[in-house]
Amino acid sequence: MRSIVYEPGTQSADSALRDLFAGNAMEGPISISFQREPSYFHACQSQAPSVQVCTARDQKTGEIVGMGTRAVRDGFLNGSPTSIGYLGDLRLDVRYR
């Protein structure tokens, strides 16, 4: 049984997040791998003015095995301008699926 802890992603996790993206392609008739080189956090700036990163870390190994982001940008809800959070960059290491 694996024990996973969820925590905010920080600059110190940049390399591990890029490795997670590179090592876990989205599979199907065509496999595709989205990569964020040379900096995951720098690339997040293109998504929205405010991006929150959440990581999933295996407590036994210390390895980041999953992640996701919440990008907040202006949008409309029922015709009224408001800030809207979009979930994205959801990744889970194939060994943990």
mmCIF file of C-alpha atoms in Angstrom:
data_model
loop_
_atom_site.group_PDB
_atom_site.id
_atom_site.type_symbol
_atom_site.label_atom_id
_atom_site.label_comp_id
_atom_site.label_asym_id
_atom_site.label_seq_id
_atom_site.Cartn_x
_atom_site.Cartn_y
_atom_site.Cartn_z
ATOM 1 C CA MET A 1 0.000 0.000 0.000
ATOM 2 C CA ARG A 2 1.469 3.331 -1.050
ATOM 3 C CA SER A 3 1.142 6.467 1.023
ATOM 4 C CA ILE A 4 0.795 9.656 -1.017
ATOM 5 C CA VAL A 5 1.032 13.192 0.338
ATOM 6 C CA TYR A 6 -0.331 16.200 -1.572
ATOM 7 C CA GLU A 7 1.514 19.494 -1.341
ATOM 8 C CA PRO A 8 2.026 22.738 -3.251
ATOM 9 C CA GLY A 9 4.553 22.514 -6.056
ATOM 10 C CA THR A 10 7.541 24.813 -5.650
ATOM 11 C CA GLN A 11 10.530 25.818 -7.762
ATOM 12 C CA SER A 12 12.573 23.127 -6.013
ATOM 13 C CA ALA A 13 10.344 20.517 -7.744
ATOM 14 C CA ASP A 14 10.854 21.971 -11.237
ATOM 15 C CA SER A 15 13.138 19.197 -12.499
ATOM 16 C CA ALA A 16 10.920 16.418 -11.072
ATOM 17 C CA LEU A 17 7.815 17.956 -12.685
ATOM 18 C CA ARG A 18 9.528 18.166 -16.066
ATOM 19 C CA ASP A 19 10.617 14.528 -15.704
ATOM 20 C CA LEU A 20 7.028 13.516 -14.882
ATOM 21 C CA PHE A 21 5.786 15.209 -18.068
ATOM 22 C CA ALA A 22 8.520 13.708 -20.249
ATOM 23 C CA GLY A 23 8.163 10.202 -18.859
ATOM 24 C CA ASN A 24 4.379 9.850 -19.054
ATOM 25 C CA ALA A 25 3.070 10.329 -22.558
ATOM 26 C CA MET A 26 -0.670 10.432 -23.197
ATOM 27 C CA GLU A 27 -1.272 7.128 -24.941
ATOM 28 C CA GLY A 28 -3.710 6.210 -27.670
ATOM 29 C CA PRO A 29 -3.553 5.626 -31.422
ATOM 30 C CA ILE A 30 -0.988 8.439 -31.293
ATOM 31 C CA SER A 31 1.159 8.965 -28.195
ATOM 32 C CA ILE A 32 1.941 12.545 -27.274
ATOM 33 C CA SER A 33 4.213 13.979 -24.624
ATOM 34 C CA PHE A 34 3.865 17.595 -23.536
ATOM 35 C CA GLN A 35 7.144 18.901 -22.211
ATOM 36 C CA ARG A 36 8.003 22.089 -20.362
ATOM 37 C CA GLU A 37 11.653 22.769 -21.074
ATOM 38 C CA PRO A 38 13.729 24.414 -19.806
ATOM 39 C CA SER A 39 11.487 25.413 -16.848
ATOM 40 C CA TYR A 40 8.086 24.050 -15.844
ATOM 41 C CA PHE A 41 7.176 27.130 -13.797
ATOM 42 C CA HIS A 42 8.305 29.574 -16.482
ATOM 43 C CA ALA A 43 6.072 27.777 -19.017
ATOM 44 C CA CYS A 44 3.099 28.065 -16.623
ATOM 45 C CA GLN A 45 3.159 31.833 -17.145
ATOM 46 C CA SER A 46 1.636 31.321 -20.598
ATOM 47 C CA GLN A 47 -1.457 29.634 -19.098
ATOM 48 C CA ALA A 48 -2.713 32.434 -16.869
ATOM 49 C CA PRO A 49 -1.562 35.296 -14.631
ATOM 50 C CA SER A 50 -2.036 33.057 -11.563
ATOM 51 C CA VAL A 51 -1.167 29.347 -11.530
ATOM 52 C CA GLN A 52 -1.207 27.041 -8.513
ATOM 53 C CA VAL A 53 0.623 23.722 -8.755
ATOM 54 C CA CYS A 54 -0.242 20.707 -6.606
ATOM 55 C CA THR A 55 2.036 17.687 -6.418
ATOM 56 C CA ALA A 56 1.486 14.118 -5.238
ATOM 57 C CA ARG A 57 4.563 12.667 -3.565
ATOM 58 C CA ASP A 58 5.172 9.047 -2.589
ATOM 59 C CA GLN A 59 6.157 9.322 1.090
ATOM 60 C CA LYS A 60 8.243 6.149 0.953
ATOM 61 C CA THR A 61 10.431 7.153 -2.007
ATOM 62 C CA GLY A 62 10.078 10.958 -1.865
ATOM 63 C CA GLU A 63 9.358 10.911 -5.603
ATOM 64 C CA ILE A 64 6.757 13.179 -7.229
ATOM 65 C CA VAL A 65 4.341 10.755 -8.913
ATOM 66 C CA GLY A 66 1.467 13.040 -9.861
ATOM 67 C CA MET A 67 0.539 16.663 -10.300
ATOM 68 C CA GLY A 68 -2.030 19.143 -11.530
ATOM 69 C CA THR A 69 -2.473 22.887 -11.893
ATOM 70 C CA ARG A 70 -5.203 25.428 -11.324
ATOM 71 C CA ALA A 71 -4.827 28.378 -13.676
ATOM 72 C CA VAL A 72 -6.923 31.425 -12.754
ATOM 73 C CA ARG A 73 -7.838 33.935 -15.441
ATOM 74 C CA ASP A 74 -10.638 36.322 -16.271
ATOM 75 C CA GLY A 75 -13.734 34.925 -17.891
ATOM 76 C CA PHE A 76 -17.508 35.182 -17.850
ATOM 77 C CA LEU A 77 -20.006 33.265 -15.759
ATOM 78 C CA ASN A 78 -23.663 33.752 -16.647
ATOM 79 C CA GLY A 79 -22.669 36.876 -18.575
ATOM 80 C CA SER A 80 -20.790 38.476 -15.666
ATOM 81 C CA PRO A 81 -17.028 38.975 -15.651
ATOM 82 C CA THR A 82 -15.286 36.925 -12.964
ATOM 83 C CA SER A 83 -12.093 35.021 -12.206
ATOM 84 C CA ILE A 84 -12.330 31.384 -13.272
ATOM 85 C CA GLY A 85 -10.076 28.507 -12.258
ATOM 86 C CA TYR A 86 -9.160 25.959 -14.929
ATOM 87 C CA LEU A 87 -7.715 22.561 -14.028
ATOM 88 C CA GLY A 88 -4.937 21.319 -16.247
ATOM 89 C CA ASP A 89 -1.586 19.580 -16.533
ATOM 90 C CA LEU A 90 -3.022 16.523 -14.778
ATOM 91 C CA ARG A 91 -0.364 13.824 -14.768
ATOM 92 C CA LEU A 92 0.068 10.547 -12.911
ATOM 93 C CA ASP A 93 3.095 8.299 -13.233
ATOM 94 C CA VAL A 94 2.110 5.108 -15.072
ATOM 95 C CA ARG A 95 3.380 3.009 -12.131
ATOM 96 C CA TYR A 96 0.682 4.553 -9.897
ATOM 97 C CA ARG A 97 -2.318 4.217 -12.195
#
